[in-house]
Tab-separated table of N, CA and C in Angstrom:
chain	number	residue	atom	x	y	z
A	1404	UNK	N	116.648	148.040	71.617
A	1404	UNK	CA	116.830	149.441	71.968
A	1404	UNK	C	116.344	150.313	70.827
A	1405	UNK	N	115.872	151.295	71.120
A	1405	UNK	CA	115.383	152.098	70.332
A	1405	UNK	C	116.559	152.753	69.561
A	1406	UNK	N	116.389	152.928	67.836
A	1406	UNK	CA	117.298	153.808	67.045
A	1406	UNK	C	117.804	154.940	67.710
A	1407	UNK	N	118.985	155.215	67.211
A	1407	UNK	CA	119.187	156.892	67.563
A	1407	UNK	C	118.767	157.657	66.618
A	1408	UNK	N	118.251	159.036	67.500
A	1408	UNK	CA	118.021	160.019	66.152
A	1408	UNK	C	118.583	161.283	66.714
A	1409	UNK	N	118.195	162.040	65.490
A	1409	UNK	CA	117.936	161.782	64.035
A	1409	UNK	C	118.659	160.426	63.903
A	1410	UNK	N	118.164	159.818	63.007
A	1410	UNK	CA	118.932	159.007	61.641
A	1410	UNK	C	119.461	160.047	60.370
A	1411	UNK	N	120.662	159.841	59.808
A	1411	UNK	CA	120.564	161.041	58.653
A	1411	UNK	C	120.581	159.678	57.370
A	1412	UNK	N	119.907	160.344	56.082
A	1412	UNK	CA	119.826	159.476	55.523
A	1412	UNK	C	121.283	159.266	54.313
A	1413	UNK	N	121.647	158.471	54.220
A	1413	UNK	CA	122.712	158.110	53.339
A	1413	UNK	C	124.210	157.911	54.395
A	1414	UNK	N	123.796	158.049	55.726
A	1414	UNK	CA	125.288	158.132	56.970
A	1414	UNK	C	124.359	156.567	57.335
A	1415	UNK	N	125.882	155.904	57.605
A	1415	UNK	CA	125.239	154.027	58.056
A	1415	UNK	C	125.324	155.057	59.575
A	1416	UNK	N	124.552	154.546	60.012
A	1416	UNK	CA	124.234	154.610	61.502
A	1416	UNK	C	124.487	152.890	62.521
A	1417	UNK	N	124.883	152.527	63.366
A	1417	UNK	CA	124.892	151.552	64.396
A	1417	UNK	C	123.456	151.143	65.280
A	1418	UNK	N	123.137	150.569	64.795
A	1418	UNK	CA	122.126	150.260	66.006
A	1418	UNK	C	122.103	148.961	66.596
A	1419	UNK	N	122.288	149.248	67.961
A	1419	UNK	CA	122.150	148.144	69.077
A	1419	UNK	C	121.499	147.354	69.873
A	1420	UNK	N	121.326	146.640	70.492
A	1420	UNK	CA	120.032	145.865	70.742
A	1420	UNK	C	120.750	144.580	71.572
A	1421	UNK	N	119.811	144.571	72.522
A	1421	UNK	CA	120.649	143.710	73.903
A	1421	UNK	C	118.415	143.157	74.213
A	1422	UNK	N	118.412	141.718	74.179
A	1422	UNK	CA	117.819	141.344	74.568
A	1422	UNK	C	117.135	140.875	76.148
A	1423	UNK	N	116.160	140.230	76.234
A	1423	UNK	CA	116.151	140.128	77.821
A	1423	UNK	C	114.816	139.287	77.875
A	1424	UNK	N	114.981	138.515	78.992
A	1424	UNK	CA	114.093	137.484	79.128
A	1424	UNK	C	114.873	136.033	78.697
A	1425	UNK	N	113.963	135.182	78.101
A	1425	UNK	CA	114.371	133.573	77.644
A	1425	UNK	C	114.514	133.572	76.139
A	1426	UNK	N	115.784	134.375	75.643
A	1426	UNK	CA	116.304	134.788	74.155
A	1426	UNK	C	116.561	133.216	73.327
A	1427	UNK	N	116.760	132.184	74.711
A	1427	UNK	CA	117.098	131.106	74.260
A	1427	UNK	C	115.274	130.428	73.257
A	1428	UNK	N	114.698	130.601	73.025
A	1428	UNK	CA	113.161	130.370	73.031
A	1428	UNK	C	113.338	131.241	71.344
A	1429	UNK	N	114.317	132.304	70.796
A	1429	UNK	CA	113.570	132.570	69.812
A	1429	UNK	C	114.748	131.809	68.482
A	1430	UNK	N	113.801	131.318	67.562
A	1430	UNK	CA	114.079	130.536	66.220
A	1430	UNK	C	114.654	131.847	65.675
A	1431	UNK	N	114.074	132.898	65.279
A	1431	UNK	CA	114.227	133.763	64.442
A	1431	UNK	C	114.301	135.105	64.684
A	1432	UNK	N	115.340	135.926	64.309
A	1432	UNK	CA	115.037	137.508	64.676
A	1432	UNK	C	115.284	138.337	63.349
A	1433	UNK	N	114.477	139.047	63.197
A	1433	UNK	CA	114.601	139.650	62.083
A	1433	UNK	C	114.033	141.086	62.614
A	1434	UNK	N	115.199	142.438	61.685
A	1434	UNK	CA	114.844	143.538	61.742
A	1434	UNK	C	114.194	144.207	60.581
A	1435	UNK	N	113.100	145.228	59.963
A	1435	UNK	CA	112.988	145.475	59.287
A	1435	UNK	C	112.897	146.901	58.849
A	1436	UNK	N	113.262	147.469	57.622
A	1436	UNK	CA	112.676	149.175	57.171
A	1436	UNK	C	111.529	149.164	57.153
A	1437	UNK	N	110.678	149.750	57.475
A	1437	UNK	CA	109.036	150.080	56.809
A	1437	UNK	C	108.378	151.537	56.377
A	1438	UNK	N	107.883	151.725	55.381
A	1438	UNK	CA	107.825	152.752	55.172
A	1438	UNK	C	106.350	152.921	55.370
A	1439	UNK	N	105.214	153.499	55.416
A	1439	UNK	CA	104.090	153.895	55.167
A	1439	UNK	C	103.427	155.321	55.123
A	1440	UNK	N	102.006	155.407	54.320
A	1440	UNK	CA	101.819	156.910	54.281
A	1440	UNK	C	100.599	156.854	54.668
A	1441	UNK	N	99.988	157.728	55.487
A	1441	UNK	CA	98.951	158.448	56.113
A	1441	UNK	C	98.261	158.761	54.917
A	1442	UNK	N	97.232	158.854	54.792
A	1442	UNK	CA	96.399	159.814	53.772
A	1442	UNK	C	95.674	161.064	54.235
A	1443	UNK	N	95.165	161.715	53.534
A	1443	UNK	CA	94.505	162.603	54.523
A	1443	UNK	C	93.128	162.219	54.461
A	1444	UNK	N	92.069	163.213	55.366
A	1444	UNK	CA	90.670	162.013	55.524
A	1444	UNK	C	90.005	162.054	54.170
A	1445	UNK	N	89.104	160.885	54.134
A	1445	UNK	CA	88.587	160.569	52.772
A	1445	UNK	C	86.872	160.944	53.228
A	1446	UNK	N	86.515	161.565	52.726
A	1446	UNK	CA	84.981	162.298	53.043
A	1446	UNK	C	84.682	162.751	53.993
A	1447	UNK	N	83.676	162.817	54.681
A	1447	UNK	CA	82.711	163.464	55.564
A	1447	UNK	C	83.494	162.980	56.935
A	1448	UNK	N	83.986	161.736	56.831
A	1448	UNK	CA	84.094	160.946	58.489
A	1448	UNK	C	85.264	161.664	58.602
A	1449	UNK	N	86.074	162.247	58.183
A	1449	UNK	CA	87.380	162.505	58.015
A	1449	UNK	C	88.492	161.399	58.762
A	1450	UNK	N	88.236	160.399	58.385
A	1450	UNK	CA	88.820	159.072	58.201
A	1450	UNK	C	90.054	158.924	57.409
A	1451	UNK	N	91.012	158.531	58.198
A	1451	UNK	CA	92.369	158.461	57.549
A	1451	UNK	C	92.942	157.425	57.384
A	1452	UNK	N	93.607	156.879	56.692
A	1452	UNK	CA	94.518	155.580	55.933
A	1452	UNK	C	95.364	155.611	56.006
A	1453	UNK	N	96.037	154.076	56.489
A	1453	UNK	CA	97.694	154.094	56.849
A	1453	UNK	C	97.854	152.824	55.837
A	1454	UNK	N	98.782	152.922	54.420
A	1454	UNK	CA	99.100	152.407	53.946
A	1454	UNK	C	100.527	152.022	53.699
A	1455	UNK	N	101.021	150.611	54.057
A	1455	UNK	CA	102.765	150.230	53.859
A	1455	UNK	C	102.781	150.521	52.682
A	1456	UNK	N	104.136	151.282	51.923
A	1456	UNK	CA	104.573	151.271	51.038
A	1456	UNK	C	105.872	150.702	50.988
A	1457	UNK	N	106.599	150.257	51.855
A	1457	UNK	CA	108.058	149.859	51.919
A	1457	UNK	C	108.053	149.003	53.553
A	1458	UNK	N	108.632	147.566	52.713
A	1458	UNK	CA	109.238	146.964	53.996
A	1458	UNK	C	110.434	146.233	53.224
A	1459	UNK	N	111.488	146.341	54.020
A	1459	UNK	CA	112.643	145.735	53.428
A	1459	UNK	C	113.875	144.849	54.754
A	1460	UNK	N	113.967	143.982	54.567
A	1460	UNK	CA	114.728	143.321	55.691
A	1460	UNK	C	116.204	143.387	55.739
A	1461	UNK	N	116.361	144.175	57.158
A	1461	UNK	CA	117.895	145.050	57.109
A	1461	UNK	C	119.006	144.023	57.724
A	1462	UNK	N	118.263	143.424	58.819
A	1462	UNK	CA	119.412	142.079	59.546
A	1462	UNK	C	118.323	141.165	59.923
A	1463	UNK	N	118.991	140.025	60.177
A	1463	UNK	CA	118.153	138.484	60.117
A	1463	UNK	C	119.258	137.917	61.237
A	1464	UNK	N	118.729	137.212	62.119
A	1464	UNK	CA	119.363	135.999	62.734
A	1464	UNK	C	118.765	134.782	63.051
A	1465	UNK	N	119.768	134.063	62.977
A	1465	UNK	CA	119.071	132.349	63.212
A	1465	UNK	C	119.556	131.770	64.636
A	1466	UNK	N	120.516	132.347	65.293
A	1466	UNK	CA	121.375	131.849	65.981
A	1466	UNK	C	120.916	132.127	67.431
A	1467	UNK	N	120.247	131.673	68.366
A	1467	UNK	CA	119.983	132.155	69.752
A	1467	UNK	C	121.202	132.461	70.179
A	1468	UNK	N	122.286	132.542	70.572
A	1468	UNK	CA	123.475	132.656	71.118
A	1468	UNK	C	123.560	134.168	70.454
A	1469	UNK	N	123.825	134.692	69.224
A	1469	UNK	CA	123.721	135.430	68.606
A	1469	UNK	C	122.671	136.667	68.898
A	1470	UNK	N	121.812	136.355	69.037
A	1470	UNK	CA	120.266	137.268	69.758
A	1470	UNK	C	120.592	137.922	71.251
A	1471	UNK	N	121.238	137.515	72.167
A	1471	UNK	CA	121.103	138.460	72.736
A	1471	UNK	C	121.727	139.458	73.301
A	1472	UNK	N	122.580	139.699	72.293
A	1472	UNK	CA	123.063	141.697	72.227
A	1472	UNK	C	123.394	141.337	71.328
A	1473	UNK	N	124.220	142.409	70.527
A	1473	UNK	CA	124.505	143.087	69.245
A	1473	UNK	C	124.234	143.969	68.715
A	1474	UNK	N	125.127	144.225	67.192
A	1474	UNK	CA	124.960	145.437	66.508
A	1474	UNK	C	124.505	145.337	65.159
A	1475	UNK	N	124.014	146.252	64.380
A	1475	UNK	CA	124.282	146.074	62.686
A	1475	UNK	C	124.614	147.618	62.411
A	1476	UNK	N	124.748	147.494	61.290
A	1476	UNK	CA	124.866	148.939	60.179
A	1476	UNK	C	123.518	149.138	59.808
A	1477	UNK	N	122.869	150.426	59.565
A	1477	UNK	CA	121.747	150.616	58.905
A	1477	UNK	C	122.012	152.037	57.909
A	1478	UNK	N	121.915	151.753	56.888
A	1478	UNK	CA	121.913	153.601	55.707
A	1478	UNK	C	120.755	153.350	55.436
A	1479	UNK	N	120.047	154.342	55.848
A	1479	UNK	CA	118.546	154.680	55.019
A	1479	UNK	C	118.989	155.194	53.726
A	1480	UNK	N	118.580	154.660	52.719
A	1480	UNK	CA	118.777	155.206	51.545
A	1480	UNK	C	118.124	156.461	51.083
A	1481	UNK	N	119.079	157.793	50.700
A	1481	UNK	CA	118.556	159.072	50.557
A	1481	UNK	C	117.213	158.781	49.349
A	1482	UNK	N	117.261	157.944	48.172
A	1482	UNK	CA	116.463	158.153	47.345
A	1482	UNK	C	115.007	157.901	47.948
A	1483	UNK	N	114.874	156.424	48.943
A	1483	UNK	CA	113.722	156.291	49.839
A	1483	UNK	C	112.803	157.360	50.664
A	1484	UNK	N	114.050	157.859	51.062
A	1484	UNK	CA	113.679	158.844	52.113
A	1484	UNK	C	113.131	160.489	51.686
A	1485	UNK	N	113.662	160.474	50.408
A	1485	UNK	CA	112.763	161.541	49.522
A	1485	UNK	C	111.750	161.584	48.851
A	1486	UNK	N	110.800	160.372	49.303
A	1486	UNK	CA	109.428	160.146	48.899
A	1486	UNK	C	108.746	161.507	49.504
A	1487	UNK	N	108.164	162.087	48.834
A	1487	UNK	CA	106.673	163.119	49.622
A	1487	UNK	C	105.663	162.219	49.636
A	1488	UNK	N	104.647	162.669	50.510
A	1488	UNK	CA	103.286	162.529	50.563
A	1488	UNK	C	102.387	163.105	49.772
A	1489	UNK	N	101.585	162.843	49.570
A	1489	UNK	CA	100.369	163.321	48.789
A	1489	UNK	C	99.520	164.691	50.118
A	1490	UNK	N	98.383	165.382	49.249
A	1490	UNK	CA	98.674	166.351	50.081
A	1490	UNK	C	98.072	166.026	51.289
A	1491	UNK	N	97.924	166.579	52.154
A	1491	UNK	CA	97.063	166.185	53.845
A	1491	UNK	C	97.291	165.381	53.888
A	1492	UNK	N	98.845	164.519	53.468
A	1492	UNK	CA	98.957	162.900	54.047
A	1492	UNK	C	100.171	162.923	54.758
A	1493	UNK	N	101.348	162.337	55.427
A	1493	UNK	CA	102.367	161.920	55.634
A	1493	UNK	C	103.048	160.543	55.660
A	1494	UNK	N	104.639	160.752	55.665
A	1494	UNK	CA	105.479	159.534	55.086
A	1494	UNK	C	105.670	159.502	56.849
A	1495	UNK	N	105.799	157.907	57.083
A	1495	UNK	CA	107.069	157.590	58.513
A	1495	UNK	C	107.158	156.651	58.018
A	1496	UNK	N	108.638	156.176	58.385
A	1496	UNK	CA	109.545	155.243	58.812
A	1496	UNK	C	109.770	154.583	60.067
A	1497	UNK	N	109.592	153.380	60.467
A	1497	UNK	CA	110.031	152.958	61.566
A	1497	UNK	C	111.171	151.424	61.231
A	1498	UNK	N	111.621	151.228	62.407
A	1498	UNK	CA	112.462	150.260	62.358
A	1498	UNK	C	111.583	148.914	63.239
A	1499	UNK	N	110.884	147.809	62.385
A	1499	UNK	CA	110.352	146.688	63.143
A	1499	UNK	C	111.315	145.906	63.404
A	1500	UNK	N	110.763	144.902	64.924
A	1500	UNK	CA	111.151	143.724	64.746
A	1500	UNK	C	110.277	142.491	65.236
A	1501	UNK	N	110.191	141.282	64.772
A	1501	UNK	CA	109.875	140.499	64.786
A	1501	UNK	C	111.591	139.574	65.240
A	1502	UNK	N	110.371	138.559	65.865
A	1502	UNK	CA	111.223	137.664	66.379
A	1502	UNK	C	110.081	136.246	66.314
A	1503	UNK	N	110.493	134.887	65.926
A	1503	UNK	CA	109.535	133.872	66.032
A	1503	UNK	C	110.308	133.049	66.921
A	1504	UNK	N	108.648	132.711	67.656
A	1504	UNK	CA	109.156	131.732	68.953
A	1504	UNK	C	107.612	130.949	68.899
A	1505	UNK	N	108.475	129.579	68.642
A	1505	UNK	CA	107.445	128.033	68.792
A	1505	UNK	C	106.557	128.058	69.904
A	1506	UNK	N	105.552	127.965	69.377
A	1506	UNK	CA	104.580	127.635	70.664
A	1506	UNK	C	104.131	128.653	71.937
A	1507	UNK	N	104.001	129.730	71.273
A	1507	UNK	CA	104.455	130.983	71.779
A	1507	UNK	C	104.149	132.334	71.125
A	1508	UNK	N	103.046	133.507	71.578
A	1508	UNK	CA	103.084	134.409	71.169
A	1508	UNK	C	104.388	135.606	70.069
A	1509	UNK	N	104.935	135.305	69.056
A	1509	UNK	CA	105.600	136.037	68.539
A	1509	UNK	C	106.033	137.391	69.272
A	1510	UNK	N	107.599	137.671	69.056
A	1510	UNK	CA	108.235	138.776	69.848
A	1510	UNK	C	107.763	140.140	67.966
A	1511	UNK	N	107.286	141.255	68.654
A	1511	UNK	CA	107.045	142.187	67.626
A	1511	UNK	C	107.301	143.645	68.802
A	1512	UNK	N	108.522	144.592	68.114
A	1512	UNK	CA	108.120	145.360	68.783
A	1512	UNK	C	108.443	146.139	67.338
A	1513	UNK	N	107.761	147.808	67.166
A	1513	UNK	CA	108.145	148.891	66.360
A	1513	UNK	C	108.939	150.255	67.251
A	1514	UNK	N	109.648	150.789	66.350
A	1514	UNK	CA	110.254	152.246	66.821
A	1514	UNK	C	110.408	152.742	65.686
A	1515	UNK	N	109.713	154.080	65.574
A	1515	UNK	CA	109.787	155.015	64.744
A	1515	UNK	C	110.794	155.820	64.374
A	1516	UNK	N	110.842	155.971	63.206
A	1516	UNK	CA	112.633	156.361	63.102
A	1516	UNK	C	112.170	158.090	62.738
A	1517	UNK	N	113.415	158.687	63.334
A	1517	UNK	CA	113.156	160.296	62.810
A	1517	UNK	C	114.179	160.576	61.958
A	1518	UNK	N	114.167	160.027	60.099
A	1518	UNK	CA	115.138	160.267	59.351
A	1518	UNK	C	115.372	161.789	59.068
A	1519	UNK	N	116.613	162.309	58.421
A	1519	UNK	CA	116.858	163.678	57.920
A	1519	UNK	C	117.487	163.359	57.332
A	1520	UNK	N	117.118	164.449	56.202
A	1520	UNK	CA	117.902	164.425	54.720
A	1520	UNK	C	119.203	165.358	54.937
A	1521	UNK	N	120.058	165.408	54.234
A	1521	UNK	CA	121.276	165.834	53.901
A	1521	UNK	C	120.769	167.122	53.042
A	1522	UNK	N	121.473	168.241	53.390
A	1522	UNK	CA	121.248	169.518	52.337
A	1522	UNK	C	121.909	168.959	51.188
């Protein structure tokens, strides 16, 4: 399921997640932070760059039984989340997941998180 937003950063937020299909099939589920920044265009083509600067692994499971529903805690950390961009570039955050399954196209989906800072 997709995050709720806003996310505020430094409040743990809940996020939930109820699987579907043959959950029994995945070895591994893992959620992750990712951070990356846009650049703005680099010469003439006005060609732009998406570079990761942050991936960090928030929950992990091993357990098929376990995979399909549940919850975790997530705090975006305020200091993360007060990165700027450089100029004509931008920061996002999304929440990945990966999931590994034998013999079998890998489960990957992303959702973009809409963090806010705290005055």
């Amino acid at each position: 399921l997709p995050p709720p937003s806003p996310l505020v950063a430094g409040v743990p937020a809940v996020i939930a997640f109820r699987g579907c299909g043959r959950i029994e099939r995945l070895k591994r589920l893992a959620f992750f932070l990712v951070g990356s920044e846009t650049s703005g265009s680099s010469g003439d083509d006005g060609e732009r760059t998406t570079r990761e600067f942050r991936r960090s692994a928030v929950y992990e499971l091993d357990q098929p039984l376990l995979m399909q529903q549940g919850s975790f805690r997530l705090t975006l950390p305020p200091s993360l989340m007060r990165r700027t961009a450089a100029p004509g570039g931008r920061i996002d955050w999304s929440l990945e997941i990966k999931g590994t399954i034998p013999h079998w196209p890998d489960l990957a989906e992303t959702h973009r998180l809409d963090p806010c800072l705290r005055a």
